[in-house]
Short mmCIF file of C-alpha atoms in Angstrom, two decimals:
data_model
loop_
_atom_site.label_atom_id
_atom_site.label_comp_id
_atom_site.label_asym_id
_atom_site.label_seq_id
_atom_site.Cartn_x
_atom_site.Cartn_y
_atom_site.Cartn_z
CA UNK A 9 17.07 20.71 7.19
CA UNK A 10 16.20 22.07 4.11
CA UNK A 11 17.06 18.33 2.38
CA UNK A 12 14.53 16.43 4.80
CA UNK A 13 11.53 19.54 4.49
CA UNK A 14 12.38 18.94 0.55
CA UNK A 15 10.46 15.85 -0.96
CA UNK A 16 12.63 12.94 -0.54
CA UNK A 17 14.64 11.33 -3.78
CA UNK A 18 13.69 7.55 -4.93
CA UNK A 19 17.19 6.16 -4.16
CA UNK A 20 16.68 7.47 -0.27
CA UNK A 21 13.15 6.48 0.08
CA UNK A 22 13.09 3.10 -1.47
CA UNK A 23 15.90 1.80 0.57
CA UNK A 24 14.38 2.88 3.58
CA UNK A 25 11.35 0.93 2.96
CA UNK A 26 13.84 -2.41 2.44
CA UNK A 27 15.11 -1.21 6.13
CA UNK A 28 11.17 -1.00 7.23
CA UNK A 29 11.00 -4.93 5.27
CA UNK A 30 13.99 -6.13 7.42
CA UNK A 31 13.14 -4.53 10.18
CA UNK A 32 9.80 -6.46 10.89
CA UNK A 33 11.06 -9.91 9.99
CA UNK A 34 13.92 -8.92 12.57
CA UNK A 35 11.03 -9.15 14.98
CA UNK A 36 10.08 -12.11 13.84
CA UNK A 37 7.40 -10.67 11.78
CA UNK A 38 6.70 -10.15 8.14
CA UNK A 39 5.73 -6.82 6.41
CA UNK A 40 2.42 -6.73 4.90
CA UNK A 41 -0.13 -4.00 5.17
CA UNK A 42 -3.37 -6.08 3.92
CA UNK A 43 -3.21 -8.12 6.43
CA UNK A 44 -4.55 -6.02 8.54
CA UNK A 45 -7.85 -5.47 7.01
CA UNK A 46 -8.83 -9.38 7.15
CA UNK A 47 -7.91 -8.73 10.83
CA UNK A 48 -10.12 -6.22 11.88
CA UNK A 49 -12.94 -8.03 9.84
CA UNK A 50 -12.09 -11.01 12.72
CA UNK A 51 -12.44 -7.78 15.53
CA UNK A 52 -15.53 -7.22 14.06
CA UNK A 53 -17.16 -11.03 14.67
CA UNK A 54 -17.10 -12.19 10.58
CA UNK A 55 -15.88 -15.22 12.04
CA UNK A 56 -18.87 -16.10 13.44
CA UNK A 57 -20.15 -16.26 9.83
CA UNK A 58 -17.10 -16.51 7.83
CA UNK A 59 -14.27 -19.28 8.47
CA UNK A 60 -11.75 -16.87 6.49
CA UNK A 61 -12.06 -15.10 9.90
CA UNK A 62 -12.18 -17.36 11.97
CA UNK A 63 -8.75 -17.46 13.65
CA UNK A 64 -7.08 -15.50 16.55
CA UNK A 65 -6.46 -11.94 15.66
CA UNK A 66 -4.94 -11.07 18.86
CA UNK A 67 -1.91 -12.82 17.56
CA UNK A 68 -2.20 -9.53 14.78
CA UNK A 69 -2.23 -7.07 17.37
CA UNK A 70 1.22 -6.37 16.22
CA UNK A 71 0.70 -5.82 12.73
CA UNK A 72 -2.45 -3.02 13.99
CA UNK A 73 -0.49 -1.31 16.33
CA UNK A 74 1.88 -0.73 12.80
CA UNK A 75 -0.99 0.86 11.09
CA UNK A 76 -1.70 3.42 14.58
CA UNK A 77 2.63 4.13 13.59
CA UNK A 78 1.90 4.55 10.01
CA UNK A 79 -1.07 7.05 11.16
CA UNK A 80 1.08 8.88 12.92
CA UNK A 81 4.08 8.77 10.97
CA UNK A 82 1.53 10.43 8.05
CA UNK A 83 0.94 13.25 10.12
CA UNK A 84 4.61 14.09 11.50
CA UNK A 85 6.16 13.73 7.92
CA UNK A 86 2.93 15.96 6.23
CA UNK A 87 2.37 18.64 9.55
CA UNK A 88 5.88 18.71 10.87
CA UNK A 89 8.30 17.87 8.02
CA UNK A 90 6.78 19.43 4.81
CA UNK A 91 7.66 22.41 3.14
CA UNK A 92 4.98 23.48 0.90
CA UNK A 93 5.80 22.05 -2.27
CA UNK A 94 3.71 21.17 -5.82
CA UNK A 95 4.97 17.59 -6.85
CA UNK A 96 7.10 17.27 -9.51
CA UNK A 97 4.96 15.46 -12.37
CA UNK A 98 5.87 15.04 -15.22
CA UNK A 99 3.82 18.23 -17.25
CA UNK A 100 2.44 15.33 -20.32
CA UNK A 101 0.97 13.88 -17.15
CA UNK A 102 -0.42 16.95 -15.97
CA UNK A 103 -1.54 18.09 -19.12
CA UNK A 104 -3.18 14.80 -19.81
CA UNK A 105 -5.20 15.07 -16.11
CA UNK A 106 -6.60 19.36 -17.32
CA UNK A 107 -7.73 17.26 -20.31
CA UNK A 108 -9.69 14.72 -18.21
CA UNK A 109 -10.75 17.40 -16.34
CA UNK A 110 -8.70 17.63 -12.83
CA UNK A 111 -7.52 21.65 -11.98
CA UNK A 112 -4.74 22.27 -9.58
CA UNK A 113 -2.82 19.17 -10.19
CA UNK A 114 -0.35 18.87 -7.85
CA UNK A 115 -0.57 21.54 -5.72
CA UNK A 116 -1.64 18.90 -3.18
CA UNK A 117 -1.13 15.27 -1.99
CA UNK A 118 -4.29 13.96 -3.75
CA UNK A 119 -7.14 15.78 -6.35
CA UNK A 120 -9.35 17.64 -5.33
CA UNK A 121 -11.78 16.03 -7.96
CA UNK A 122 -12.09 13.34 -6.02
CA UNK A 123 -11.11 13.86 -2.06
CA UNK A 124 -12.81 17.18 -0.87
CA UNK A 125 -16.19 16.56 0.83
CA UNK A 126 -17.67 18.21 -2.49
CA UNK A 127 -16.79 14.99 -4.12
CA UNK A 128 -17.41 12.73 -1.50
CA UNK A 129 -20.96 14.06 -0.88
CA UNK A 130 -21.68 13.75 -4.47
CA UNK A 131 -23.03 9.97 -6.08
CA UNK A 132 -20.16 9.92 -8.26
CA UNK A 133 -17.16 10.70 -6.28
CA UNK A 134 -19.01 8.49 -3.24
CA UNK A 135 -19.01 6.09 -5.68
CA UNK A 136 -15.36 6.25 -7.04
CA UNK A 137 -13.89 6.10 -3.77
CA UNK A 138 -15.74 3.00 -2.67
CA UNK A 139 -15.68 0.76 -5.99
CA UNK A 140 -11.99 1.50 -5.40
CA UNK A 141 -11.45 0.55 -1.77
CA UNK A 142 -13.52 -2.40 -2.35
CA UNK A 143 -11.73 -3.75 -5.22
CA UNK A 144 -8.39 -2.65 -3.47
CA UNK A 145 -9.32 -4.99 -0.35
CA UNK A 146 -10.94 -7.60 -2.68
CA UNK A 147 -7.82 -7.90 -4.57
CA UNK A 148 -5.31 -7.86 -2.20
CA UNK A 149 -6.86 -10.98 0.16
CA UNK A 150 -7.26 -12.92 -3.12
CA UNK A 151 -3.84 -12.23 -4.50
CA UNK A 152 -2.69 -13.23 -0.96
CA UNK A 153 -1.06 -9.61 -0.54
CA UNK A 154 -0.20 -6.31 -1.76
CA UNK A 155 2.32 -3.96 -2.69
CA UNK A 156 4.37 -4.25 0.59
CA UNK A 157 3.83 -7.84 0.70
CA UNK A 158 4.28 -8.81 -2.98
CA UNK A 159 5.84 -5.95 -3.93
CA UNK A 160 8.63 -5.32 -1.74
CA UNK A 161 8.78 -8.52 0.77
CA UNK A 162 8.10 -11.15 -1.62
CA UNK A 163 10.28 -9.34 -4.80
CA UNK A 164 12.79 -9.19 -2.16
CA UNK A 165 12.96 -12.71 -1.17
CA UNK A 166 13.07 -13.82 -5.18
CA UNK A 167 9.37 -15.91 -5.24
CA UNK A 168 7.76 -16.46 -8.40
CA UNK A 169 3.80 -15.83 -6.97
CA UNK A 170 4.94 -12.29 -5.97
CA UNK A 171 6.20 -11.56 -9.38
CA UNK A 172 2.89 -12.64 -10.85
CA UNK A 173 0.65 -10.73 -8.60
CA UNK A 174 2.83 -7.47 -9.40
CA UNK A 175 2.29 -8.43 -12.76
CA UNK A 176 -1.12 -8.56 -12.01
CA UNK A 177 -1.33 -5.69 -9.78
CA UNK A 178 0.55 -3.26 -13.44
CA UNK A 179 -2.55 -4.92 -15.41
CA UNK A 180 -5.49 -4.03 -13.44
CA UNK A 181 -3.74 -0.11 -13.02
CA UNK A 182 -3.15 0.03 -16.78
CA UNK A 183 -6.60 -1.17 -18.19
CA UNK A 184 -7.57 1.49 -15.62
CA UNK A 185 -5.74 4.60 -16.35
CA UNK A 186 -5.78 4.21 -20.33
CA UNK A 187 -8.58 2.53 -20.68
CA UNK A 188 -11.23 3.49 -18.19
CA UNK A 189 -10.23 6.54 -16.88
CA UNK A 190 -11.63 8.16 -20.20
CA UNK A 191 -15.07 6.55 -19.45
CA UNK A 192 -14.95 7.93 -15.97
CA UNK A 193 -13.38 10.84 -15.73
CA UNK B 17 3.08 -2.74 26.34
CA UNK B 18 6.59 -1.97 25.98
CA UNK B 19 6.55 -4.62 23.22
CA UNK B 20 4.89 -2.93 21.07
CA UNK B 21 7.01 0.40 21.16
CA UNK B 22 9.36 -1.40 18.32
CA UNK B 23 5.81 -2.05 15.83
CA UNK B 24 5.04 0.95 16.36
CA UNK B 25 8.33 3.20 15.62
CA UNK B 26 8.77 1.41 12.61
CA UNK B 27 4.74 2.58 11.13
CA UNK B 28 5.91 5.53 11.97
CA UNK B 29 9.56 5.35 9.99
CA UNK B 30 7.25 3.66 7.17
CA UNK B 31 4.81 6.78 7.30
CA UNK B 32 6.90 9.34 7.06
CA UNK B 33 9.28 7.80 4.13
CA UNK B 34 6.19 6.92 2.16
CA UNK B 35 4.70 10.93 2.35
CA UNK B 36 7.91 12.38 2.21
CA UNK B 37 8.55 10.37 -1.03
CA UNK B 38 4.83 10.72 -2.57
CA UNK B 39 3.75 7.34 -2.89
CA UNK B 40 1.09 8.34 -1.37
CA UNK B 41 0.05 10.35 -3.97
CA UNK B 42 -2.87 9.29 -5.91
CA UNK B 43 -0.86 11.36 -8.90
CA UNK B 44 2.11 9.90 -8.57
CA UNK B 45 0.40 6.29 -8.68
CA UNK B 46 -1.39 8.31 -12.43
CA UNK B 47 1.64 8.81 -13.43
CA UNK B 48 3.82 5.86 -12.27
CA UNK B 49 0.79 3.93 -15.07
CA UNK B 50 0.96 6.09 -17.41
CA UNK B 51 4.88 5.87 -17.49
CA UNK B 52 5.61 9.22 -17.46
CA UNK B 53 8.12 9.20 -14.18
CA UNK B 54 11.62 6.90 -12.86
CA UNK B 55 10.31 8.35 -9.72
CA UNK B 56 7.69 5.17 -8.54
CA UNK B 57 10.17 2.88 -10.15
CA UNK B 58 12.85 4.00 -8.84
CA UNK B 59 11.21 3.76 -5.00
CA UNK B 60 10.55 0.25 -5.50
CA UNK B 61 13.71 -0.92 -7.69
CA UNK B 62 15.52 0.48 -4.97
CA UNK B 63 13.61 -0.75 -2.06
CA UNK B 64 13.53 -4.24 -4.04
CA UNK B 65 17.42 -4.13 -5.07
CA UNK B 66 18.12 -3.50 -1.52
CA UNK B 67 15.50 -5.68 0.00
CA UNK B 68 17.18 -8.39 -1.98
CA UNK B 69 20.82 -7.48 -0.68
CA UNK B 70 19.95 -7.43 2.60
CA UNK B 71 18.26 -10.58 2.61
CA UNK B 72 21.40 -12.25 1.01
CA UNK B 73 23.61 -11.18 3.64
CA UNK B 74 21.11 -11.85 6.38
CA UNK B 75 21.68 -15.81 5.01
CA UNK B 76 25.25 -15.48 4.99
CA UNK B 77 25.95 -14.20 7.84
CA UNK B 78 22.85 -16.84 9.70
CA UNK B 79 21.52 -13.65 11.54
CA UNK B 80 18.65 -15.11 13.50
CA UNK B 81 15.22 -12.87 14.86
CA UNK B 82 14.76 -11.35 18.02
CA UNK B 83 12.96 -15.29 18.94
CA UNK B 84 16.60 -16.72 18.11
CA UNK B 85 15.40 -17.98 14.66
CA UNK B 86 16.92 -18.34 11.90
CA UNK B 87 15.65 -14.97 9.73
CA UNK B 88 13.28 -16.63 7.20
CA UNK B 89 10.39 -14.83 4.32
CA UNK B 90 7.78 -17.02 4.62
CA UNK B 91 7.33 -19.16 1.49
CA UNK B 92 3.94 -18.01 -0.84
CA UNK B 93 1.62 -20.30 -1.98
CA UNK B 94 2.24 -21.95 -5.75
CA UNK B 95 -0.30 -20.90 -7.65
CA UNK B 96 -1.23 -19.17 -10.79
CA UNK B 97 -4.78 -17.71 -10.89
CA UNK B 98 -5.42 -16.41 -8.02
CA UNK B 99 -1.96 -14.45 -7.99
CA UNK B 100 -3.40 -12.65 -11.75
CA UNK B 101 -6.60 -12.46 -11.44
CA UNK B 102 -6.24 -11.05 -7.36
CA UNK B 103 -3.71 -9.15 -8.31
CA UNK B 104 -5.62 -7.19 -11.33
CA UNK B 105 -8.65 -6.64 -9.24
CA UNK B 106 -5.97 -5.06 -6.93
CA UNK B 107 -4.30 -2.75 -9.86
CA UNK B 108 -7.72 -1.36 -10.44
CA UNK B 109 -9.05 -0.54 -7.44
CA UNK B 110 -4.73 0.92 -6.55
CA UNK B 111 -5.42 3.13 -9.89
CA UNK B 112 -8.51 4.36 -9.19
CA UNK B 113 -8.87 5.36 -5.08
CA UNK B 114 -4.63 5.73 -5.67
CA UNK B 115 -4.33 4.31 -1.96
CA UNK B 116 -2.86 0.79 -1.93
CA UNK B 117 -2.79 -0.64 2.25
CA UNK B 118 -0.39 1.48 3.53
CA UNK B 119 -0.86 4.21 2.45
CA UNK B 120 -4.50 4.96 3.32
CA UNK B 121 -3.63 4.59 6.67
CA UNK B 122 -0.73 7.01 5.97
CA UNK B 123 -3.11 9.24 4.43
CA UNK B 124 -5.42 9.70 7.83
CA UNK B 125 -2.71 11.07 9.53
CA UNK B 126 -2.08 13.72 6.46
CA UNK B 127 -5.59 15.37 7.66
CA UNK B 128 -7.64 13.37 4.79
CA UNK B 129 -10.64 11.70 7.02
CA UNK B 130 -11.79 10.84 3.66
CA UNK B 131 -9.49 7.93 3.68
CA UNK B 132 -12.08 6.20 6.29
CA UNK B 133 -14.29 5.94 3.61
CA UNK B 134 -12.09 4.05 1.04
CA UNK B 135 -10.66 1.38 4.07
CA UNK B 136 -14.42 0.88 5.27
CA UNK B 137 -14.73 -0.01 1.45
CA UNK B 138 -11.61 -2.10 1.31
CA UNK B 139 -12.77 -3.52 4.97
CA UNK B 140 -15.86 -4.68 3.03
CA UNK B 141 -14.26 -5.67 -0.12
CA UNK B 142 -11.63 -8.06 2.21
CA UNK B 143 -15.24 -9.35 3.99
CA UNK B 144 -16.36 -10.41 0.63
CA UNK B 145 -13.48 -12.18 -0.56
CA UNK B 146 -13.60 -14.41 2.31
CA UNK B 147 -16.93 -15.10 2.68
CA UNK B 148 -16.81 -16.30 -1.59
CA UNK B 149 -13.10 -17.64 -1.95
CA UNK B 150 -13.99 -21.31 -2.13
CA UNK B 151 -16.37 -20.72 -5.17
CA UNK B 152 -13.33 -18.43 -6.47
CA UNK B 153 -10.70 -19.89 -8.87
CA UNK B 154 -7.18 -19.95 -7.31
#
């Protein structure tokens, strides 16, 4: 039981993610979490104004059920299957974050400086979450997939477009962390 | 209704794995983009390696899915600009919010309701892409 309550090593987690991908293929579907954002636009009626959202979203219901499952899975893992542990980050990472003004680094999954209600109700904090989310939503549809669709499914099926997309993910991520973070924080 | 249960279970498995592996953690994403830990590379690398093997074996065995067709991953459209530009925009948002389109839901399950703001913004971003997609290079 102790092994389950502790954080899982990469060599257990990675293959389990591949099994998730396989199960969805076996069920006749494709692993791709970002498609749900498009489906949610369609449910909200965006199809009346923008043709891109004019499709039969009912065929995507299975993927929304996956989303509901992930929320339940997140709850189970966090509240029932976790002993309180700090995230075992590289001390250099922690030092760098302290330098940028982050405290209690790794004591919880997410930094209080970005995700506490205090942060959310500040102009800067709210702007960070909205801009971050917007870029994720815009970029993932532009690139035709996200980490699950390109990095896991696309690379597993040896598709060049997915490799290019993953290189793009890293170009953006490296620019944000190395060039923009010092300006933002 | 019963046919949806399996998708619910797959979602639950995915949610548990991403929390237990700490891949939903903003800190782990930051650490990854600083190349200061093998952890995230190990997760993605072993997922892809296992995935490649599973798909090769499935192909060899001519494995069929539950609808009776051969197991198949749809081919992505050919292209360069959309993947490199779209991917980079995604990467900027991923590093800033620490959440890609799976973890943002999973984190709501861990009690971080603040993530709903990120989800709403991501829906808006998707909408804006859909509205202007014909004007963008692909």
